[in-house]
């Protein structure tokens, strides 16, 4: 069965009001949450296991000038959730974290800016920014799905489904509300992202 944006209609303001308004989801292949924290300049011993609800509540109590995130393992991937965060949109961080592996991220901020990134082995392979379009050349790996998105879902913003479809295509992970809510995240502040 081929996924459609409707399969991700659950990611809504009604179900996830604090998260759907402003989020960044980042997937990194072949790493552990602890390895990602270290690569970002944090110390795993300063991080605490939390539920999604605790992650969101704690984020709201912290300064928005800090990078607060939660990371969990899904299969061979680390899945990072940033309520109202954006490490997964910083091209320097993205390319650094993707060295020797694959990274996929998508983002929405409170002003409605939305984007999608795919980086592989330190190189930005594809970028899709709502209202601006995509990077110059669409790689073969995503041509078919981008044609489908363009033909059938052009009117949708990335967070209304297309970004989830691209992430699923590139990671093999079908994000579900049960997976998002049922995971335990290693959570904390990255003092000075690098």
XYZ file of N, CA and C in Angstrom:
582
model
N 0.834 -1.185 0.000
C 0.000 0.000 0.000
C 0.873 1.241 0.000
N 0.567 2.183 -0.849
C 1.338 3.413 -0.955
C 0.783 4.445 0.015
N 1.662 5.002 0.856
C 1.242 5.999 1.835
C 0.844 7.293 1.134
N -0.072 8.020 1.764
C -0.507 9.333 1.274
C -0.449 10.320 2.431
N -0.531 11.624 2.164
C -0.571 12.588 3.260
C -1.714 12.333 4.241
N -2.822 11.761 3.756
C -3.938 11.465 4.654
C -3.540 10.504 5.769
N -2.537 9.661 5.507
C -2.063 8.734 6.526
C -1.403 9.463 7.700
N -1.076 10.738 7.504
C -0.439 11.526 8.555
C -1.352 12.643 9.070
N -2.649 12.529 8.800
C -3.608 13.536 9.279
C -3.671 13.560 10.807
N -3.219 12.503 11.454
C -3.206 12.449 12.914
C -2.282 13.502 13.523
N -1.268 13.945 12.764
C -0.353 14.959 13.304
C -1.018 16.322 13.114
N -1.839 16.678 14.087
C -2.670 17.872 13.968
C -2.623 18.692 15.254
N -3.121 19.932 15.160
C -3.213 20.795 16.339
C -4.166 20.201 17.374
N -5.166 19.465 16.912
C -6.117 18.880 17.843
C -5.457 17.813 18.721
N -4.629 16.982 18.145
C -4.018 15.885 18.901
C -2.700 16.296 19.566
N -1.897 17.095 18.872
C -0.586 17.514 19.379
C -0.465 19.036 19.299
N -1.246 19.780 20.081
C -1.281 21.238 19.917
C 0.076 21.931 20.070
N 0.855 21.546 21.083
C 2.146 22.216 21.299
C 3.196 21.801 20.279
N 3.091 20.578 19.786
C 4.103 20.051 18.878
C 3.809 20.398 17.419
N 2.557 20.303 17.004
C 2.208 20.557 15.600
C 2.420 22.013 15.219
N 2.349 22.906 16.192
C 2.540 24.327 15.904
C 3.987 24.645 15.533
N 4.931 24.009 16.207
C 6.351 24.265 15.954
C 7.158 23.049 16.398
N 7.830 22.403 15.443
C 8.576 21.184 15.751
C 9.728 21.027 14.765
N 10.651 20.144 15.141
C 11.646 19.633 14.217
C 11.826 18.161 14.540
N 11.642 17.308 13.529
C 11.883 15.877 13.643
C 13.121 15.564 12.806
N 14.086 14.885 13.413
C 15.316 14.525 12.716
C 15.578 13.039 12.907
N 15.925 12.368 11.818
C 16.238 10.941 11.818
C 17.702 10.797 11.400
N 18.487 10.048 12.185
C 19.889 9.810 11.846
C 20.131 8.301 11.906
N 20.640 7.751 10.829
C 20.831 6.302 10.720
C 22.119 5.839 11.397
N 22.038 4.683 12.070
C 23.229 3.998 12.570
C 23.913 4.627 13.762
N 23.209 5.421 14.518
C 23.774 6.036 15.721
C 22.881 5.700 16.913
N 23.379 5.969 18.114
C 22.575 5.851 19.321
C 22.225 7.259 19.798
N 21.201 7.382 20.641
C 20.904 8.712 21.192
C 22.109 9.321 21.906
N 22.828 8.500 22.651
C 24.007 9.007 23.371
C 25.076 9.518 22.406
N 25.312 8.805 21.315
C 26.300 9.251 20.325
C 25.891 10.593 19.701
N 24.607 10.742 19.437
C 24.119 11.999 18.853
C 24.293 13.162 19.817
N 23.983 12.916 21.096
C 24.149 13.966 22.105
C 25.601 14.425 22.149
N 26.534 13.476 22.169
C 27.962 13.817 22.197
C 28.359 14.587 20.941
N 27.907 14.126 19.771
C 28.263 14.804 18.512
C 27.709 16.220 18.450
N 26.618 16.463 19.190
C 26.042 17.808 19.234
C 26.675 18.686 20.316
N 27.582 18.116 21.093
C 28.276 18.896 22.114
C 27.695 18.758 23.506
N 26.759 17.829 23.690
C 26.163 17.608 25.002
C 26.828 16.471 25.737
N 26.380 16.260 26.967
C 26.892 15.166 27.796
C 25.731 14.251 28.150
N 25.762 12.985 27.691
C 24.647 12.070 27.947
C 24.252 11.968 29.422
N 25.229 12.087 30.321
C 24.912 11.986 31.747
C 24.042 13.141 32.238
N 23.961 14.233 31.464
C 23.105 15.367 31.809
C 21.692 15.217 31.230
N 21.444 14.142 30.505
C 20.160 13.912 29.861
C 19.318 12.937 30.682
N 18.011 13.092 30.604
C 17.070 12.320 31.405
C 16.042 11.632 30.518
N 15.678 10.379 30.814
C 14.597 9.730 30.059
C 13.254 10.400 30.361
N 12.474 10.653 29.308
C 11.168 11.299 29.449
C 10.194 10.749 28.420
N 8.909 10.900 28.739
C 7.852 10.623 27.769
C 7.733 11.837 26.846
N 6.967 11.709 25.781
C 6.743 12.847 24.889
C 6.090 13.999 25.639
N 5.104 13.694 26.464
C 4.419 14.740 27.225
C 5.396 15.475 28.143
N 6.257 14.728 28.840
C 7.259 15.355 29.715
C 8.248 16.186 28.892
N 8.636 15.678 27.735
C 9.548 16.403 26.842
C 8.948 17.751 26.455
N 7.692 17.758 26.055
C 7.030 19.004 25.638
C 6.887 19.958 26.819
N 6.448 19.446 27.976
C 6.288 20.295 29.166
C 7.617 20.896 29.605
N 8.674 20.076 29.603
C 9.994 20.565 30.015
C 10.500 21.609 29.045
N 10.261 21.408 27.762
C 10.678 22.389 26.754
C 10.056 23.746 27.026
N 8.783 23.755 27.405
C 8.090 25.019 27.660
C 8.617 25.725 28.903
N 9.262 24.984 29.808
C 9.838 25.590 31.014
C 11.263 26.103 30.785
N 11.883 25.726 29.676
C 13.254 26.138 29.380
C 13.258 27.332 28.441
N 14.353 28.038 28.418
C 14.526 29.171 27.517
C 14.506 28.694 26.070
N 13.889 29.471 25.209
C 13.866 29.118 23.794
C 15.178 29.485 23.100
N 16.111 30.032 23.872
C 17.443 30.325 23.329
C 18.353 29.103 23.405
N 17.893 28.043 24.059
C 18.681 26.826 24.168
C 18.112 25.759 23.248
N 18.924 24.804 22.915
C 18.482 23.682 22.080
C 18.101 22.539 23.006
N 16.800 22.316 23.158
C 16.295 21.237 24.002
C 15.707 20.161 23.104
N 16.127 18.920 23.322
C 15.665 17.853 22.440
C 15.478 16.559 23.200
N 14.771 15.649 22.540
C 14.622 14.286 23.019
C 15.009 13.348 21.897
N 15.744 12.294 22.217
C 16.191 11.341 21.196
C 15.833 9.928 21.636
N 15.362 9.140 20.672
C 15.021 7.750 20.939
C 15.485 6.894 19.769
N 15.513 5.597 19.977
C 15.910 4.678 18.921
C 14.671 4.074 18.278
N 14.647 4.097 16.944
C 13.616 3.410 16.170
C 14.357 2.544 15.158
N 14.399 1.246 15.422
C 15.159 0.345 14.555
C 16.628 0.747 14.540
N 17.175 0.969 13.338
C 18.575 1.377 13.183
C 18.749 2.896 13.171
N 17.727 3.613 13.544
C 17.734 5.079 13.460
C 17.596 5.698 14.840
N 18.146 6.904 14.982
C 17.843 7.747 16.126
C 16.829 8.769 15.630
N 15.760 8.927 16.375
C 14.705 9.885 16.059
C 14.766 10.992 17.098
N 14.970 12.214 16.641
C 15.090 13.369 17.524
C 13.839 14.221 17.402
N 13.268 14.567 18.551
C 12.104 15.445 18.601
C 12.529 16.741 19.275
N 12.264 17.849 18.594
C 12.510 19.172 19.164
C 11.213 19.969 19.127
N 10.520 20.090 20.265
C 9.377 20.987 20.290
C 9.876 22.424 20.169
N 9.393 23.133 19.195
C 9.791 24.517 18.947
C 11.314 24.650 18.848
N 11.951 23.716 18.158
C 13.397 23.751 17.972
C 13.743 23.637 16.505
N 15.032 23.729 16.203
C 15.412 23.705 14.805
C 16.828 23.260 14.498
N 17.434 22.407 15.358
C 18.780 21.929 15.036
C 18.800 21.222 13.684
N 17.710 20.534 13.357
C 17.630 19.789 12.104
C 17.463 20.653 10.870
N 17.522 21.980 11.037
C 17.468 22.890 9.891
C 18.773 23.654 9.706
N 19.694 23.464 10.613
C 20.989 24.135 10.515
C 21.881 23.297 9.601
N 22.167 23.818 8.417
C 22.890 23.021 7.416
C 24.263 22.571 7.892
N 24.932 23.359 8.697
C 26.232 22.950 9.220
C 26.078 21.749 10.159
N 25.071 21.795 11.029
C 24.814 20.681 11.942
C 24.363 19.447 11.162
N 23.459 19.648 10.205
C 22.938 18.541 9.408
C 24.065 17.798 8.699
N 24.906 18.544 8.012
C 25.972 17.888 7.252
C 26.990 17.232 8.183
N 27.250 17.841 9.330
C 28.174 17.241 10.297
C 27.620 15.932 10.852
N 26.346 15.931 11.252
C 25.738 14.720 11.813
C 25.577 13.614 10.782
N 25.515 13.982 9.502
C 25.322 12.965 8.465
C 26.635 12.351 7.970
N 27.758 12.804 8.506
C 29.042 12.236 8.078
C 29.034 10.724 8.299
N 29.208 9.973 7.218
C 29.239 8.524 7.289
C 27.879 7.860 7.394
N 26.810 8.645 7.252
C 25.467 8.072 7.392
C 24.445 8.943 6.673
N 23.168 8.690 6.934
C 22.057 9.438 6.325
C 21.293 10.185 7.413
N 20.907 11.407 7.122
C 20.094 12.227 8.014
C 18.915 12.778 7.224
N 17.746 12.748 7.828
C 16.533 13.299 7.246
C 15.872 14.151 8.327
N 15.408 15.345 7.983
C 14.722 16.174 8.975
C 13.597 16.966 8.329
N 12.590 17.271 9.147
C 11.557 18.216 8.710
C 11.123 19.076 9.884
N 10.641 20.271 9.546
C 10.529 21.356 10.509
C 9.341 22.250 10.174
N 8.744 22.803 11.213
C 7.742 23.858 11.081
C 7.936 24.789 12.263
N 7.885 26.119 12.004
C 7.970 27.053 13.122
C 6.634 27.753 13.331
N 6.548 28.566 14.385
C 5.289 29.208 14.750
C 4.808 30.204 13.694
N 5.708 30.639 12.834
C 5.335 31.568 11.767
C 4.929 30.849 10.489
N 4.941 29.509 10.527
C 4.509 28.735 9.370
C 5.612 28.414 8.378
N 6.867 28.738 8.707
C 7.980 28.367 7.836
C 8.170 26.860 7.954
N 8.243 26.173 6.819
C 8.379 24.726 6.817
C 9.473 24.295 5.857
N 10.211 23.250 6.254
C 11.253 22.752 5.363
C 11.536 21.280 5.633
N 12.213 20.684 4.666
C 12.600 19.276 4.707
C 14.039 19.190 4.210
N 14.869 18.392 4.893
C 16.263 18.214 4.486
C 16.615 16.730 4.434
N 17.455 16.389 3.488
C 18.061 15.057 3.416
C 19.541 15.284 3.157
N 20.374 14.767 4.070
C 21.819 14.872 3.927
C 22.408 13.472 4.038
N 23.429 13.225 3.223
C 24.057 11.901 3.191
C 25.570 12.088 3.179
N 26.229 11.431 4.144
C 27.687 11.443 4.221
C 28.275 12.854 4.111
N 27.702 13.769 4.875
C 28.232 15.127 4.941
C 27.843 16.035 3.790
N 26.960 15.559 2.917
C 26.554 16.356 1.751
C 25.038 16.527 1.756
N 24.580 17.758 1.596
C 23.153 18.025 1.495
C 22.669 17.531 0.136
N 21.800 16.519 0.144
C 21.328 15.907 -1.098
C 20.051 16.547 -1.626
N 19.166 16.992 -0.705
C 17.868 17.498 -1.127
C 17.300 18.410 -0.047
N 16.704 19.482 -0.487
C 16.076 20.440 0.419
C 14.754 20.875 -0.192
N 13.718 20.923 0.609
C 12.382 21.293 0.171
C 11.873 22.328 1.169
N 11.734 23.580 0.747
C 11.254 24.642 1.616
C 9.919 25.144 1.071
N 8.886 25.077 1.923
C 7.558 25.520 1.501
C 7.644 26.966 1.022
N 6.928 27.275 -0.013
C 6.856 28.608 -0.634
C 8.114 28.995 -1.404
N 9.181 28.189 -1.298
C 10.401 28.475 -2.060
C 10.699 27.382 -3.077
N 10.168 26.182 -2.842
C 10.434 25.062 -3.741
C 11.557 24.198 -3.222
N 12.190 23.443 -4.143
C 13.254 22.553 -3.706
C 14.581 22.915 -4.327
N 15.590 22.214 -3.763
C 16.942 22.429 -4.243
C 16.974 22.191 -5.748
N 17.992 22.664 -6.387
C 18.068 22.697 -7.847
C 17.734 21.385 -8.530
N 18.326 20.304 -8.087
C 18.115 19.021 -8.754
C 17.500 18.025 -7.781
N 16.470 17.332 -8.226
C 15.827 16.322 -7.399
C 16.554 15.004 -7.634
N 17.185 14.423 -6.590
C 17.910 13.163 -6.751
C 16.983 12.034 -7.192
N 17.548 11.075 -7.936
C 16.775 9.945 -8.447
C 15.979 9.233 -7.354
N 16.552 9.139 -6.158
C 15.903 8.407 -5.068
C 14.554 8.987 -4.653
N 14.315 10.266 -4.936
C 13.050 10.887 -4.511
C 12.227 11.441 -5.678
N 12.661 11.202 -6.905
C 11.946 11.736 -8.070
C 10.496 11.264 -8.093
N 10.285 9.968 -7.969
C 8.930 9.421 -8.078
C 8.002 9.977 -7.001
N 8.473 10.009 -5.758
C 7.609 10.496 -4.686
C 7.366 12.003 -4.814
N 8.363 12.747 -5.274
C 8.160 14.189 -5.474
C 7.181 14.440 -6.618
N 7.210 13.632 -7.657
C 6.232 13.773 -8.742
C 4.824 13.531 -8.218
N 4.676 12.525 -7.359
C 3.367 12.238 -6.779
C 2.899 13.376 -5.887
N 3.813 13.917 -5.072
C 3.474 15.046 -4.212
C 3.084 16.246 -5.062
N 3.871 16.535 -6.096
C 3.570 17.669 -6.975
C 2.233 17.506 -7.686
N 1.936 16.289 -8.130
C 0.709 16.059 -8.898
C -0.535 16.062 -8.012
N -0.437 15.426 -6.845
C -1.635 15.221 -6.038
C -1.729 16.059 -4.766
N -0.595 16.549 -4.266
C -0.619 17.196 -2.958
C 0.080 18.550 -2.938
N 0.191 19.180 -4.103
C 0.889 20.463 -4.223
C 0.326 21.517 -3.272
N -0.965 21.459 -3.006
C -1.631 22.452 -2.165
C -1.317 22.293 -0.675
N -0.703 21.193 -0.277
C -0.431 20.933 1.129
C 0.930 21.480 1.549
N 0.994 21.941 2.783
C 2.286 22.289 3.361
C 3.002 20.999 3.745
N 4.322 21.015 3.836
C 5.052 19.790 4.174
C 4.540 19.084 5.430
N 4.214 19.848 6.497
C 3.774 19.216 7.743
C 2.377 18.625 7.641
N 1.661 18.915 6.554
C 0.347 18.318 6.339
C 0.463 16.945 5.686
N 1.641 16.420 5.565
C 1.827 15.078 5.033
C 3.025 14.879 4.140
N 3.304 15.791 3.176
C 4.426 15.533 2.266
C 5.779 15.310 2.954
N 6.097 16.047 4.000
C 7.387 15.846 4.676
C 7.447 14.467 5.328
N 6.326 14.020 5.882
C 6.266 12.697 6.486
C 6.450 11.615 5.423
N 5.838 11.827 4.242
C 5.990 10.858 3.148
C 7.446 10.758 2.704
N 8.099 11.901 2.541
C 9.507 11.904 2.147
C 10.368 11.222 3.211
N 10.121 11.541 4.481
C 10.898 10.918 5.563
C 10.679 9.410 5.574
N 9.440 8.980 5.401
C 9.152 7.546 5.371
C 9.867 6.875 4.202
N 9.860 7.532 3.053
C 10.508 6.992 1.858
C 12.021 6.823 2.069
N 12.652 7.791 2.720
C 14.108 7.780 2.878
C 14.604 7.011 4.104
N 13.721 6.780 5.091
C 14.149 6.102 6.312
C 13.521 4.718 6.474
N 12.392 4.496 5.813
C 11.656 3.250 6.014
C 10.824 3.266 7.284
N 10.778 4.404 7.975
C 10.038 4.523 9.231
C 8.689 5.179 8.971
N 7.627 4.475 9.338
C 6.292 5.056 9.292
C 6.012 5.601 10.680
N 6.069 6.910 10.806
C 5.813 7.529 12.102
C 4.317 7.450 12.387
N 3.978 6.982 13.573
C 2.585 6.871 13.996
C 2.419 7.612 15.313
N 1.178 7.957 15.670
C 0.986 8.610 16.973
C 1.407 7.694 18.120
N 1.176 6.393 17.960
C 1.570 5.450 19.010
C 3.087 5.412 19.183
N 3.811 5.462 18.090
C 5.274 5.473 18.148
C 5.768 6.774 18.776
N 5.194 7.888 18.368
C 5.583 9.193 18.898
C 5.285 9.291 20.392
N 4.078 8.886 20.781
C 3.670 9.008 22.183
C 4.220 7.891 23.063
N 4.464 6.718 22.506
C 4.854 5.568 23.306
C 6.350 5.418 23.523
N 7.154 6.235 22.870
C 8.612 6.130 23.005
C 9.095 6.844 24.258
N 10.234 6.385 24.754
C 10.934 7.074 25.838
C 12.109 7.795 25.200
N 12.240 9.075 25.514
C 13.249 9.934 24.893
C 14.339 10.293 25.893
N 15.573 10.283 25.447
C 16.695 10.795 26.226
C 16.700 12.297 26.009
N 16.413 13.075 27.063
C 16.128 14.503 26.895
C 17.099 15.394 27.656
N 17.393 16.534 27.044
C 18.236 17.520 27.697
C 18.568 18.674 26.790
N 19.390 19.552 27.321
C 19.787 20.778 26.625
C 21.151 20.577 25.983
N 21.251 21.000 24.738
C 22.547 21.066 24.073
C 23.038 22.494 24.299
N 24.060 22.698 25.149
C 24.446 24.045 25.560
C 24.869 24.945 24.395
N 25.738 24.467 23.557
C 26.199 25.238 22.408
C 26.267 24.289 21.228
N 25.172 24.204 20.449
C 25.169 23.245 19.341
C 26.362 23.426 18.428
N 26.951 22.284 17.997
C 28.067 22.336 17.054
C 27.912 21.267 16.018
